[in-house]
Short mmCIF file of C-alpha atoms in Angstrom, two decimals:
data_model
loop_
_atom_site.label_atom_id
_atom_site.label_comp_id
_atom_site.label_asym_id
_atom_site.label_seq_id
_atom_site.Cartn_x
_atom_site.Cartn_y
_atom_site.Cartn_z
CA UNK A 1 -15.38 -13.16 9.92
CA UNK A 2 -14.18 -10.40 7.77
CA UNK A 3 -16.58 -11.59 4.72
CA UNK A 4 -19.00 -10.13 6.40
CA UNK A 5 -17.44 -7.63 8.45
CA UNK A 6 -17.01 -4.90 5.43
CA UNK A 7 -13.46 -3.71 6.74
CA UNK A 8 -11.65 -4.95 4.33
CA UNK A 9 -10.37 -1.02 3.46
CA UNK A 10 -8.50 -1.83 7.02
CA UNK A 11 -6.87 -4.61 6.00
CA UNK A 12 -5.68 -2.83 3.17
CA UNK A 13 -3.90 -0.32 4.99
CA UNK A 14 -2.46 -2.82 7.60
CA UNK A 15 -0.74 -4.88 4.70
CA UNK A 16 0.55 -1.35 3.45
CA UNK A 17 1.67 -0.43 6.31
CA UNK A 18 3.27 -3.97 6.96
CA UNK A 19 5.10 -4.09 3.50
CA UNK A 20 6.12 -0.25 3.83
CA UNK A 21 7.87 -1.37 6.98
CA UNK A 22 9.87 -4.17 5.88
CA UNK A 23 10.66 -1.66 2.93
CA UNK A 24 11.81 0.95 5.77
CA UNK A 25 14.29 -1.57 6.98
CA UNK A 26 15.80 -2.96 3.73
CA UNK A 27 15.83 0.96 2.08
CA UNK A 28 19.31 1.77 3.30
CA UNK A 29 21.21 -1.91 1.85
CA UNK A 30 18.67 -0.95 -1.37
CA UNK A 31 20.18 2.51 -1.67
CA UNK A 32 23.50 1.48 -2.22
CA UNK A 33 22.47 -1.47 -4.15
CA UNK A 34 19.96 0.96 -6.79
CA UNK A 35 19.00 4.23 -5.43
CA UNK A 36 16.82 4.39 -8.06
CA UNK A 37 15.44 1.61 -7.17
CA UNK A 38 14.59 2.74 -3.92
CA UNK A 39 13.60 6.27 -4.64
CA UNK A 40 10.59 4.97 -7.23
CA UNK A 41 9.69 2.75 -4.04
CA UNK A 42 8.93 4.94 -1.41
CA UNK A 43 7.10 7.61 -4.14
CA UNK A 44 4.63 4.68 -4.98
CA UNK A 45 4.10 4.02 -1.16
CA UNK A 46 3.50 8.06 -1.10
CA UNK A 47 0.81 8.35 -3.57
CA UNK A 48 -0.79 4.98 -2.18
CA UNK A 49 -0.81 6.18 1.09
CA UNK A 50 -2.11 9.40 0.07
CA UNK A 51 -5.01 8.03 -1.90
CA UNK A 52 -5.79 5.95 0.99
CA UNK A 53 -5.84 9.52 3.57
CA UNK A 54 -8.52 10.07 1.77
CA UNK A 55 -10.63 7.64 2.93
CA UNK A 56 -10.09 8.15 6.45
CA UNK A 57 -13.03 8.52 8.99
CA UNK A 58 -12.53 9.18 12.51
CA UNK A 59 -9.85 7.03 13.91
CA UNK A 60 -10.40 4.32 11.08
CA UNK A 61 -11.24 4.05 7.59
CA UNK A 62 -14.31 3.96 5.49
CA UNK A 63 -15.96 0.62 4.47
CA UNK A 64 -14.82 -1.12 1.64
CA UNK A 65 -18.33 -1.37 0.62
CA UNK A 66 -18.75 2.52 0.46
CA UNK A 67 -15.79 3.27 -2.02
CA UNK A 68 -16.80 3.76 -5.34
CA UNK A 69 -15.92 0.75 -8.16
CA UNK A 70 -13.69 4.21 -9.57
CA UNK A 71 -12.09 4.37 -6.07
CA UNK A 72 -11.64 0.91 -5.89
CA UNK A 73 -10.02 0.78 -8.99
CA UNK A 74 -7.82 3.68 -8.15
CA UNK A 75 -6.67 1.71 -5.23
CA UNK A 76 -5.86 -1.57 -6.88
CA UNK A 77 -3.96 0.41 -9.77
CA UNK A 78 -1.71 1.91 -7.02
CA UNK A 79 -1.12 -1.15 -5.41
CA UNK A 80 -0.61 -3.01 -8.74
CA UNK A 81 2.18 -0.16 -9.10
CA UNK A 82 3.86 -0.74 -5.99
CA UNK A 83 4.07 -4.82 -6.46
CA UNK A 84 5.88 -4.32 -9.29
CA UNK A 85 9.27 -2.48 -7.90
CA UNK A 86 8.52 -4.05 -4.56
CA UNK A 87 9.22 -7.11 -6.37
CA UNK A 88 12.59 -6.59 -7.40
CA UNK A 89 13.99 -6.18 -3.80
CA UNK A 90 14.90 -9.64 -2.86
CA UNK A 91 17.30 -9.55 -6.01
CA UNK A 92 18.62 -6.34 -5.70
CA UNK A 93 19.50 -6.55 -2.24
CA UNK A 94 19.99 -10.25 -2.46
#
C-alpha cells in the first residue's frame, strides 16, 4: 500500500521520531557511560530533524516523490550520519 501511496517522507519521520525516542530514554545511562557519545547523538538528530522541517506542509509532510534527488540525498547522508553513533549504543550502555 505505501508503494503506491508516495508518503514514504512520513515514514521517514515516524522511524526518526521512533529511534530519537528510544535514544531519549537510554541518553541519561549513555551520559555517564560517554557523554560524548551522547552529545554527537542528539546534534545529528538536530540537524536531521531540521532538514526534515523543511519539508513540512500543512499538518504533514511533502511527498517523497516531490523532493529533489539533491534533497533526497541530503536526507539519506543525514541519516547515514546518525546510524553510525546510533550504533554504538547497545555497547556503550551495554
Amino acid at each position: 500500500e505505501e508503494r503506491y501511496s508516495h508518503t514514504y517522507l512520513y515514514d521517514f519521520v515516524a522511524n526518526v521520531k521512533g529511534s530519537e525516542k528510544i535514544f531519549t530514554y537510554l541518553k541519561p545511562i549513555l551520559v555517564k557511560k560517554d557523554a560524548k557519545l551522547a552529545n554527537d547523538i542528539q546534534a545529528r538528530f538536530d540537524a536531521l530533524n531540521a532538514e526534515l522541517a523543511k519539508y513540512k506542509k500543512g499538518e504533514g509532510y511533502m511527498l517523497y516523490g516531490e523532493l529533489s534527488k539533491d534533497q533526497v540525498k541530503t536526507l539519506s547522508q543525514q541519516l547515514d550520519a546518525l546510524a553510525e553513533p546510533l550504533s554504538k549504543i547497545g555497547s556503550v550502555v551495554g
